[in-house]
Amino acid sequence: MAGKGSGGADSMSCSVLNWEQVSRLHEVLTEVVPIHGRGNFPTLQITLKDIVQTVRSRLSEAGIVVHDVRLNGSAAGHVLVKDNGLGCKDLDLIFQVSLPSEAEFQLVRDVVLRSLLNFLPEGVSKLKISPVTLKEAYIQKLVKVCTETDRWSLISLSNKHGKNVELKFVDCIRRQFEFSVDSFQIILDSLLFYYNYSETPMSEHFHPTVIGESMYGDFEAAFDHLQNKLIATKNPEEIRGGGLLKYSNLLVRDFRPMDKDKIKTLERYMCSRFFIDFPDILDQQRKLETYLQNHFSKEERSKYDYLMILRRVVKESTVCLMGHERRQTLNLISLLALKVLAEQNVIPNATNVTCYYQPAPYVSDANFSNYYLASAPVLYSQSYPTWLPCN
């Protein structure tokens, strides 16, 4: 595992990566990732190392100092523990910068867009390609948050396989993690410096010192949680959405609560915050559909199990809604689960089912097949009791 950090008030939250982890980090930074263009725009072939160095250099030329660059999220977790059950989805990079005014936000955006010109294939004329054109061609999403406690922006580069490269420019942010297992950040500056100034190949006995940090506050505890697939968090009511969707995602991946006595209280906080942030049923539907698309793009078989776990948590732990609001949300989750099964052409083993919900709007879709009762049961990987009961 990673070695302990040394000295300072942050020693509990930091740790030095070992050679195996540094080697895995090198693989992540040098892997070629395609950024797919819309329409006739060509695919860009980039590495995290190259995009970081290009953006950092151009920000410096524009007068914006980058204090450090970090690898964040599932990619950082993958570097620390290879087979951790979370996979390696988006490639998240954090640039620590100062964003005192709107001008800096706009400058950062323009710098990133113009940096993409460096990665266009040879022979492509760059003279008439504007930042607006590049945004339409290669940007999956743009986010800007500017409040008293949070000042940051996010630029996500599009990958049609769901492995987006996300560049996050942070001045200040109140909460940087949901659960201990996704709280890791790896500071890249020493390795980037090595790439720029050393010609000696890295080895177990000759490589830069790389520091990892856990925003959870205790690196050793968070590392143990990641290794042993344990669920732990602090103050979920501070998280946008309460961490409810991520919590259900961890459960479907066979993570288990570290403190079984405390988890029911935490679940109630998660549900309460989720419904504060997404009080409208249409907002809930958009959030759930987007989450499924972003986190289960290649895991179609897990979507139904995920939705059933989410439904159970909402049913058992929601205390902040009126009865009809709670039933409305439960019905939404059930209908999404039904849609997932329809897309997979699967009917679970549910011998006690005697009725079904009325067709949802999407049944008019040409790709949607109406259910019917087959003469012989269709086998499913798990057995489920009374399915989608009509309340």
CSV table of C-alpha atoms in Angstrom, one decimal:
chain,number,residue,atom,x,y,z
A,1,MET,CA,0.0,0.0,0.0
A,2,ALA,CA,1.0,3.6,-0.1
A,3,GLY,CA,3.5,4.8,2.5
A,4,LYS,CA,2.6,7.3,5.2
A,5,GLY,CA,3.1,11.0,4.6
A,6,SER,CA,5.5,12.9,6.8
A,7,GLY,CA,5.0,15.9,9.1
A,8,GLY,CA,2.5,18.7,9.0
A,9,ALA,CA,-1.1,19.1,10.0
A,10,ASP,CA,-2.2,17.2,6.9
A,11,SER,CA,-0.1,14.0,7.5
A,12,MET,CA,-3.2,11.9,8.3
A,13,SER,CA,-4.8,12.8,5.0
A,14,CYS,CA,-1.7,12.3,2.8
A,15,SER,CA,0.4,9.3,1.8
A,16,VAL,CA,3.3,8.6,-0.5
A,17,LEU,CA,2.5,6.3,-3.4
A,18,ASN,CA,4.6,3.1,-3.8
A,19,TRP,CA,6.2,2.1,-7.1
A,20,GLU,CA,3.3,-0.1,-8.2
A,21,GLN,CA,0.9,2.8,-7.8
A,22,VAL,CA,3.3,5.3,-9.5
A,23,SER,CA,3.7,2.9,-12.4
A,24,ARG,CA,-0.1,2.6,-12.7
A,25,LEU,CA,-0.4,6.4,-12.6
A,26,HIS,CA,2.1,6.6,-15.4
A,27,GLU,CA,-0.1,4.2,-17.5
A,28,VAL,CA,-3.2,6.4,-16.8
A,29,LEU,CA,-1.4,9.6,-17.8
A,30,THR,CA,0.1,8.2,-21.0
A,31,GLU,CA,-2.8,6.2,-22.3
A,32,VAL,CA,-4.3,7.6,-25.5
A,33,VAL,CA,-7.9,8.7,-25.0
A,34,PRO,CA,-10.1,9.5,-28.0
A,35,ILE,CA,-12.1,12.7,-27.8
A,36,HIS,CA,-14.9,12.3,-30.4
A,37,GLY,CA,-16.0,15.2,-32.5
A,38,ARG,CA,-19.6,15.8,-33.5
A,39,GLY,CA,-20.6,15.7,-37.1
A,40,ASN,CA,-17.6,15.7,-39.5
A,41,PHE,CA,-15.1,16.9,-36.9
A,42,PRO,CA,-12.2,14.4,-36.5
A,43,THR,CA,-11.4,12.5,-33.4
A,44,LEU,CA,-8.7,13.9,-31.2
A,45,GLN,CA,-6.1,11.5,-29.8
A,46,ILE,CA,-4.9,12.9,-26.5
A,47,THR,CA,-3.2,11.7,-23.3
A,48,LEU,CA,-3.8,13.2,-19.9
A,49,LYS,CA,-0.1,14.1,-19.7
A,50,ASP,CA,-0.3,16.1,-22.9
A,51,ILE,CA,-3.6,17.9,-22.2
A,52,VAL,CA,-2.4,18.9,-18.7
A,53,GLN,CA,0.9,20.3,-19.9
A,54,THR,CA,-0.7,22.2,-22.8
A,55,VAL,CA,-3.4,23.7,-20.7
A,56,ARG,CA,-1.1,24.6,-17.8
A,57,SER,CA,1.4,26.2,-20.1
A,58,ARG,CA,-1.2,28.3,-21.9
A,59,LEU,CA,-2.8,29.4,-18.6
A,60,SER,CA,0.6,30.6,-17.4
A,61,GLU,CA,1.0,32.6,-20.6
A,62,ALA,CA,-2.4,34.1,-20.0
A,63,GLY,CA,-1.4,35.2,-16.5
A,64,ILE,CA,-3.2,32.5,-14.5
A,65,VAL,CA,-1.1,30.6,-12.0
A,66,VAL,CA,-1.8,26.9,-11.6
A,67,HIS,CA,-0.9,26.0,-8.0
A,68,ASP,CA,-1.1,22.2,-8.6
A,69,VAL,CA,-2.8,19.6,-10.7
A,70,ARG,CA,-4.5,16.5,-9.3
A,71,LEU,CA,-6.0,13.3,-10.6
A,72,ASN,CA,-9.4,12.8,-8.9
A,73,GLY,CA,-12.3,10.4,-8.5
A,74,SER,CA,-12.4,6.9,-9.9
A,75,ALA,CA,-9.2,7.2,-11.8
A,76,ALA,CA,-7.3,8.1,-8.6
A,77,GLY,CA,-9.0,5.1,-6.9
A,78,HIS,CA,-7.9,2.8,-9.7
A,79,VAL,CA,-4.3,4.0,-9.3
A,80,LEU,CA,-4.3,3.3,-5.6
A,81,VAL,CA,-6.2,-0.1,-5.7
A,82,LYS,CA,-6.4,-1.6,-9.2
A,83,ASP,CA,-9.4,-3.9,-8.8
A,84,ASN,CA,-11.5,-1.9,-6.4
A,85,GLY,CA,-14.9,-2.6,-7.7
A,86,LEU,CA,-15.5,0.9,-8.9
A,87,GLY,CA,-14.0,0.7,-12.3
A,88,CYS,CA,-12.4,3.7,-14.0
A,89,LYS,CA,-15.0,5.9,-15.6
A,90,ASP,CA,-14.4,9.6,-16.2
A,91,LEU,CA,-10.8,10.9,-16.1
A,92,ASP,CA,-11.0,13.8,-13.7
A,93,LEU,CA,-8.3,16.4,-13.5
A,94,ILE,CA,-8.3,19.3,-11.0
A,95,PHE,CA,-6.4,22.5,-11.6
A,96,GLN,CA,-6.0,24.6,-8.5
A,97,VAL,CA,-6.3,28.2,-9.7
A,98,SER,CA,-7.6,31.6,-8.6
A,99,LEU,CA,-10.9,32.7,-10.1
A,100,PRO,CA,-11.6,36.1,-8.5
A,101,SER,CA,-13.9,37.4,-11.3
A,102,GLU,CA,-16.0,36.4,-14.3
A,103,ALA,CA,-13.0,37.4,-16.5
A,104,GLU,CA,-10.9,34.5,-15.2
A,105,PHE,CA,-13.7,32.0,-15.7
A,106,GLN,CA,-14.0,33.1,-19.4
A,107,LEU,CA,-10.2,33.1,-19.9
A,108,VAL,CA,-9.9,29.6,-18.5
A,109,ARG,CA,-12.7,28.4,-20.9
A,110,ASP,CA,-11.1,30.1,-23.9
A,111,VAL,CA,-7.6,28.7,-23.1
A,112,VAL,CA,-8.9,25.1,-22.9
A,113,LEU,CA,-10.8,25.4,-26.1
A,114,ARG,CA,-7.8,26.9,-28.0
A,115,SER,CA,-5.6,24.2,-26.5
A,116,LEU,CA,-7.7,21.6,-28.4
A,117,LEU,CA,-6.3,23.0,-31.7
A,118,ASN,CA,-2.9,21.4,-30.7
A,119,PHE,CA,-4.6,17.9,-31.0
A,120,LEU,CA,-6.2,18.2,-34.3
A,121,PRO,CA,-4.8,15.8,-36.9
A,122,GLU,CA,-2.2,16.9,-39.3
A,123,GLY,CA,-3.6,18.5,-42.5
A,124,VAL,CA,-6.6,20.0,-40.7
A,125,SER,CA,-6.8,23.8,-41.3
A,126,LYS,CA,-7.0,25.6,-37.9
A,127,LEU,CA,-7.2,29.2,-39.2
A,128,LYS,CA,-11.0,29.5,-39.3
A,129,ILE,CA,-11.8,27.2,-36.3
A,130,SER,CA,-13.2,29.5,-33.5
A,131,PRO,CA,-13.6,28.6,-29.8
A,132,VAL,CA,-17.3,28.5,-30.3
A,133,THR,CA,-16.9,25.9,-33.0
A,134,LEU,CA,-14.6,23.8,-30.9
A,135,LYS,CA,-17.1,24.0,-28.0
A,136,GLU,CA,-19.9,22.7,-30.2
A,137,ALA,CA,-17.6,19.9,-31.6
A,138,TYR,CA,-15.9,18.5,-28.6
A,139,ILE,CA,-17.4,19.7,-25.3
A,140,GLN,CA,-19.8,17.3,-23.5
A,141,LYS,CA,-20.7,19.8,-20.8
A,142,LEU,CA,-19.7,23.2,-19.3
A,143,VAL,CA,-20.4,24.0,-15.7
A,144,LYS,CA,-19.7,27.1,-13.7
A,145,VAL,CA,-20.4,27.5,-10.0
A,146,CYS,CA,-19.9,30.8,-8.3
A,147,THR,CA,-21.2,31.2,-4.8
A,148,GLU,CA,-19.8,32.4,-1.4
A,149,THR,CA,-18.4,28.9,-0.6
A,150,ASP,CA,-17.8,27.5,-4.1
A,151,ARG,CA,-15.9,28.9,-7.1
A,152,TRP,CA,-15.1,26.4,-9.8
A,153,SER,CA,-15.8,25.5,-13.4
A,154,LEU,CA,-15.9,22.2,-15.2
A,155,ILE,CA,-15.1,21.4,-18.9
A,156,SER,CA,-15.9,17.9,-20.0
A,157,LEU,CA,-14.4,16.6,-23.3
A,158,SER,CA,-16.6,14.2,-25.1
A,159,ASN,CA,-16.0,10.4,-25.4
A,160,LYS,CA,-18.8,8.4,-26.8
A,161,HIS,CA,-17.8,5.4,-24.7
A,162,GLY,CA,-18.5,7.3,-21.5
A,163,LYS,CA,-14.8,7.8,-20.6
A,164,ASN,CA,-14.9,11.6,-20.7
A,165,VAL,CA,-11.9,13.7,-19.8
A,166,GLU,CA,-13.1,16.3,-17.2
A,167,LEU,CA,-11.0,19.4,-16.5
A,168,LYS,CA,-12.1,21.1,-13.3
A,169,PHE,CA,-10.7,24.5,-12.3
A,170,VAL,CA,-11.1,25.1,-8.6
A,171,ASP,CA,-10.6,28.3,-6.6
A,172,CYS,CA,-12.6,27.0,-3.6
A,173,ILE,CA,-15.0,24.2,-3.0
A,174,ARG,CA,-16.8,23.3,0.2
A,175,ARG,CA,-17.2,19.5,-0.4
A,176,GLN,CA,-14.9,17.5,-2.6
A,177,PHE,CA,-16.1,13.9,-2.0
A,178,GLU,CA,-19.2,11.9,-1.4
A,179,PHE,CA,-17.9,8.8,0.3
A,180,SER,CA,-14.4,7.8,1.6
A,181,VAL,CA,-13.8,5.5,-1.4
A,182,ASP,CA,-14.1,8.4,-3.9
A,183,SER,CA,-12.2,11.0,-1.8
A,184,PHE,CA,-8.8,10.4,-3.2
A,185,GLN,CA,-6.7,13.0,-5.1
A,186,ILE,CA,-3.2,12.4,-6.5
A,187,ILE,CA,-0.9,15.4,-6.9
A,188,LEU,CA,0.7,15.2,-10.3
A,189,ASP,CA,3.2,18.0,-10.2
A,190,SER,CA,6.3,15.9,-9.3
A,191,LEU,CA,5.6,13.4,-12.1
A,192,LEU,CA,4.9,16.2,-14.6
A,193,PHE,CA,8.2,17.8,-13.7
A,194,TYR,CA,9.9,14.4,-14.2
A,195,TYR,CA,8.4,14.1,-17.7
A,196,ASN,CA,9.7,17.6,-18.6
A,197,TYR,CA,13.2,17.4,-17.3
A,198,SER,CA,14.4,13.8,-16.9
A,199,GLU,CA,15.5,11.5,-19.7
A,200,THR,CA,16.0,8.5,-17.4
A,201,PRO,CA,13.2,6.0,-17.6
A,202,MET,CA,11.4,5.5,-14.3
A,203,SER,CA,12.0,2.3,-12.3
A,204,GLU,CA,11.3,0.9,-8.9
A,205,HIS,CA,14.5,2.4,-7.6
A,206,PHE,CA,14.4,5.7,-9.5
A,207,HIS,CA,11.1,7.6,-9.7
A,208,PRO,CA,9.6,10.8,-8.4
A,209,THR,CA,7.9,11.0,-5.0
A,210,VAL,CA,4.1,11.2,-5.7
A,211,ILE,CA,1.7,12.3,-2.9
A,212,GLY,CA,-1.9,11.1,-2.6
A,213,GLU,CA,-4.5,12.8,-0.4
A,214,SER,CA,-7.8,11.8,0.9
A,215,MET,CA,-10.4,14.6,1.3
A,216,TYR,CA,-12.1,12.3,3.8
A,217,GLY,CA,-9.4,13.4,6.2
A,218,ASP,CA,-7.9,10.0,7.1
A,219,PHE,CA,-5.9,8.4,4.2
A,220,GLU,CA,-5.3,5.1,5.9
A,221,ALA,CA,-9.0,4.6,6.8
A,222,ALA,CA,-10.2,5.6,3.4
A,223,PHE,CA,-7.6,3.3,1.8
A,224,ASP,CA,-8.8,0.4,3.9
A,225,HIS,CA,-12.4,1.2,2.9
A,226,LEU,CA,-11.4,1.1,-0.8
A,227,GLN,CA,-9.5,-2.2,-0.4
A,228,ASN,CA,-12.3,-3.9,1.6
A,229,LYS,CA,-15.3,-2.4,-0.3
A,230,LEU,CA,-16.7,-0.5,2.8
A,231,ILE,CA,-19.1,2.4,2.7
A,232,ALA,CA,-18.4,5.4,4.9
A,233,THR,CA,-19.1,9.1,4.7
A,234,LYS,CA,-19.5,12.2,6.8
A,235,ASN,CA,-22.4,14.6,6.9
A,236,PRO,CA,-24.2,13.4,3.7
A,237,GLU,CA,-26.7,16.3,4.1
A,238,GLU,CA,-23.8,18.6,2.9
A,239,ILE,CA,-23.7,16.7,-0.5
A,240,ARG,CA,-25.8,17.9,-3.4
A,241,GLY,CA,-28.3,15.1,-3.8
A,242,GLY,CA,-27.3,13.7,-0.5
A,243,GLY,CA,-25.0,11.0,-2.1
A,244,LEU,CA,-28.1,8.9,-2.5
A,245,LEU,CA,-27.5,7.8,-6.1
A,246,LYS,CA,-23.8,7.1,-5.4
A,247,TYR,CA,-24.7,5.1,-2.3
A,248,SER,CA,-27.0,2.8,-4.2
A,249,ASN,CA,-24.3,2.5,-6.9
A,250,LEU,CA,-21.9,1.3,-4.2
A,251,LEU,CA,-24.4,-1.2,-2.9
A,252,VAL,CA,-25.0,-2.7,-6.3
A,253,ARG,CA,-21.3,-3.2,-6.6
A,254,ASP,CA,-21.2,-5.3,-3.4
A,255,PHE,CA,-19.8,-2.6,-1.1
A,256,ARG,CA,-21.3,-2.8,2.4
A,257,PRO,CA,-21.8,-0.2,5.1
A,258,MET,CA,-18.9,0.1,7.6
A,259,ASP,CA,-21.2,0.9,10.5
A,260,LYS,CA,-24.5,-1.0,10.1
A,261,ASP,CA,-26.0,0.6,13.2
A,262,LYS,CA,-25.4,4.1,11.8
A,263,ILE,CA,-26.3,3.6,8.2
A,264,LYS,CA,-30.1,3.9,8.5
A,265,THR,CA,-29.7,7.4,10.0
A,266,LEU,CA,-27.3,8.3,7.1
A,267,GLU,CA,-29.8,6.9,4.6
A,268,ARG,CA,-32.5,9.2,6.0
A,269,TYR,CA,-30.1,12.2,5.6
A,270,MET,CA,-29.3,11.1,2.0
A,271,CYS,CA,-33.0,10.9,1.1
A,272,SER,CA,-33.9,14.2,2.7
A,273,ARG,CA,-31.1,16.1,0.9
A,274,PHE,CA,-32.0,14.4,-2.4
A,275,PHE,CA,-35.6,15.6,-2.2
A,276,ILE,CA,-34.5,19.1,-1.2
A,277,ASP,CA,-32.3,19.4,-4.3
A,278,PHE,CA,-34.7,17.5,-6.6
A,279,PRO,CA,-38.3,18.2,-5.3
A,280,ASP,CA,-40.0,18.0,-8.7
A,281,ILE,CA,-40.8,14.6,-10.2
A,282,LEU,CA,-39.5,15.7,-13.6
A,283,ASP,CA,-36.2,16.9,-12.0
A,284,GLN,CA,-35.9,13.5,-10.4
A,285,GLN,CA,-36.6,11.7,-13.7
A,286,ARG,CA,-34.0,13.7,-15.5
A,287,LYS,CA,-31.4,13.2,-12.7
A,288,LEU,CA,-32.0,9.4,-12.6
A,289,GLU,CA,-31.9,9.0,-16.4
A,290,THR,CA,-28.7,11.0,-16.7
A,291,TYR,CA,-27.1,9.0,-13.8
A,292,LEU,CA,-28.0,5.7,-15.5
A,293,GLN,CA,-26.6,6.9,-18.8
A,294,ASN,CA,-23.3,8.2,-17.3
A,295,HIS,CA,-22.6,5.4,-14.8
A,296,PHE,CA,-24.1,2.3,-16.5
A,297,SER,CA,-23.3,2.8,-20.1
A,298,LYS,CA,-21.7,-0.6,-20.5
A,299,GLU,CA,-23.4,-2.3,-17.6
A,300,GLU,CA,-27.0,-2.8,-18.9
A,301,ARG,CA,-27.5,-5.9,-16.7
A,302,SER,CA,-26.8,-3.9,-13.5
A,303,LYS,CA,-29.3,-1.1,-14.2
A,304,TYR,CA,-32.4,-3.1,-12.9
A,305,ASP,CA,-30.6,-4.2,-9.7
A,306,TYR,CA,-29.4,-0.7,-9.1
A,307,LEU,CA,-32.9,0.7,-9.5
A,308,MET,CA,-34.4,-1.9,-7.2
A,309,ILE,CA,-31.8,-1.1,-4.5
A,310,LEU,CA,-32.5,2.6,-4.9
A,311,ARG,CA,-36.3,2.0,-4.6
A,312,ARG,CA,-35.7,0.0,-1.4
A,313,VAL,CA,-33.6,2.8,0.2
A,314,VAL,CA,-36.2,5.5,-0.8
A,315,LYS,CA,-39.1,3.3,0.5
A,316,GLU,CA,-37.5,2.5,3.8
A,317,SER,CA,-35.7,5.8,4.6
A,318,THR,CA,-37.7,8.7,3.2
A,319,VAL,CA,-39.3,10.6,6.0
A,320,CYS,CA,-39.5,14.1,4.5
A,321,LEU,CA,-42.2,13.6,1.9
A,322,MET,CA,-46.0,13.5,1.9
A,323,GLY,CA,-47.4,10.0,1.2
A,324,HIS,CA,-48.5,10.8,-2.4
A,325,GLU,CA,-45.0,12.4,-3.2
A,326,ARG,CA,-43.3,9.3,-1.9
A,327,ARG,CA,-45.5,7.0,-4.0
A,328,GLN,CA,-44.9,9.2,-7.0
A,329,THR,CA,-41.1,8.8,-6.7
A,330,LEU,CA,-41.4,5.0,-6.0
A,331,ASN,CA,-43.6,4.7,-9.1
A,332,LEU,CA,-41.0,6.6,-11.2
A,333,ILE,CA,-38.2,4.3,-10.1
A,334,SER,CA,-40.4,1.2,-10.9
A,335,LEU,CA,-41.3,2.5,-14.4
A,336,LEU,CA,-37.6,3.2,-15.1
A,337,ALA,CA,-36.9,-0.4,-14.0
A,338,LEU,CA,-39.7,-1.7,-16.3
A,339,LYS,CA,-38.2,0.3,-19.2
A,340,VAL,CA,-34.8,-1.2,-18.5
A,341,LEU,CA,-36.2,-4.7,-18.6
A,342,ALA,CA,-38.1,-3.9,-21.8
A,343,GLU,CA,-35.0,-2.7,-23.5
A,344,GLN,CA,-33.3,-6.0,-22.5
A,345,ASN,CA,-36.3,-8.0,-23.4
A,346,VAL,CA,-36.3,-9.7,-20.0
A,347,ILE,CA,-39.1,-10.6,-17.7
A,348,PRO,CA,-38.0,-11.6,-14.2
A,349,ASN,CA,-39.3,-14.6,-12.3
A,350,ALA,CA,-42.4,-13.0,-10.6
A,351,THR,CA,-45.1,-15.7,-10.3
A,352,ASN,CA,-47.1,-13.6,-7.9
A,353,VAL,CA,-47.6,-10.7,-10.3
A,354,THR,CA,-51.3,-10.2,-11.2
A,355,CYS,CA,-51.3,-6.7,-12.8
A,356,TYR,CA,-49.0,-4.2,-14.5
A,357,TYR,CA,-48.8,-0.5,-14.6
A,358,GLN,CA,-50.5,1.4,-17.4
A,359,PRO,CA,-48.2,2.0,-20.4
A,360,ALA,CA,-45.7,4.9,-19.9
A,361,PRO,CA,-45.3,7.5,-22.6
A,362,TYR,CA,-42.2,5.8,-24.0
A,363,VAL,CA,-44.2,2.8,-25.2
A,364,SER,CA,-44.9,4.7,-28.3
A,365,ASP,CA,-41.2,4.4,-29.1
A,366,ALA,CA,-40.7,2.0,-32.0
A,367,ASN,CA,-37.9,0.3,-30.1
A,368,PHE,CA,-40.2,-0.5,-27.2
A,369,SER,CA,-41.8,-3.9,-27.1
A,370,ASN,CA,-45.0,-4.4,-25.1
A,371,TYR,CA,-44.9,-7.2,-22.5
A,372,TYR,CA,-46.9,-10.4,-22.8
A,373,LEU,CA,-47.1,-13.5,-20.7
A,374,ALA,CA,-45.2,-16.3,-22.4
A,375,SER,CA,-46.3,-19.9,-22.2
A,376,ALA,CA,-42.9,-20.8,-20.6
A,377,PRO,CA,-41.2,-18.6,-18.0
A,378,VAL,CA,-38.1,-16.7,-19.1
A,379,LEU,CA,-35.2,-17.4,-16.7
A,380,TYR,CA,-33.6,-14.4,-15.0
A,381,SER,CA,-30.3,-14.3,-13.1
A,382,GLN,CA,-32.0,-13.6,-9.8
A,383,SER,CA,-35.4,-14.4,-8.2
A,384,TYR,CA,-37.5,-11.5,-7.3
A,385,PRO,CA,-40.7,-11.6,-5.2
A,386,THR,CA,-43.9,-9.8,-6.1
A,387,TRP,CA,-42.6,-7.4,-8.8
A,388,LEU,CA,-43.9,-3.8,-9.2
A,389,PRO,CA,-47.0,-4.2,-6.9
A,390,CYS,CA,-49.9,-2.0,-7.7
A,391,ASN,CA,-50.4,0.1,-4.5
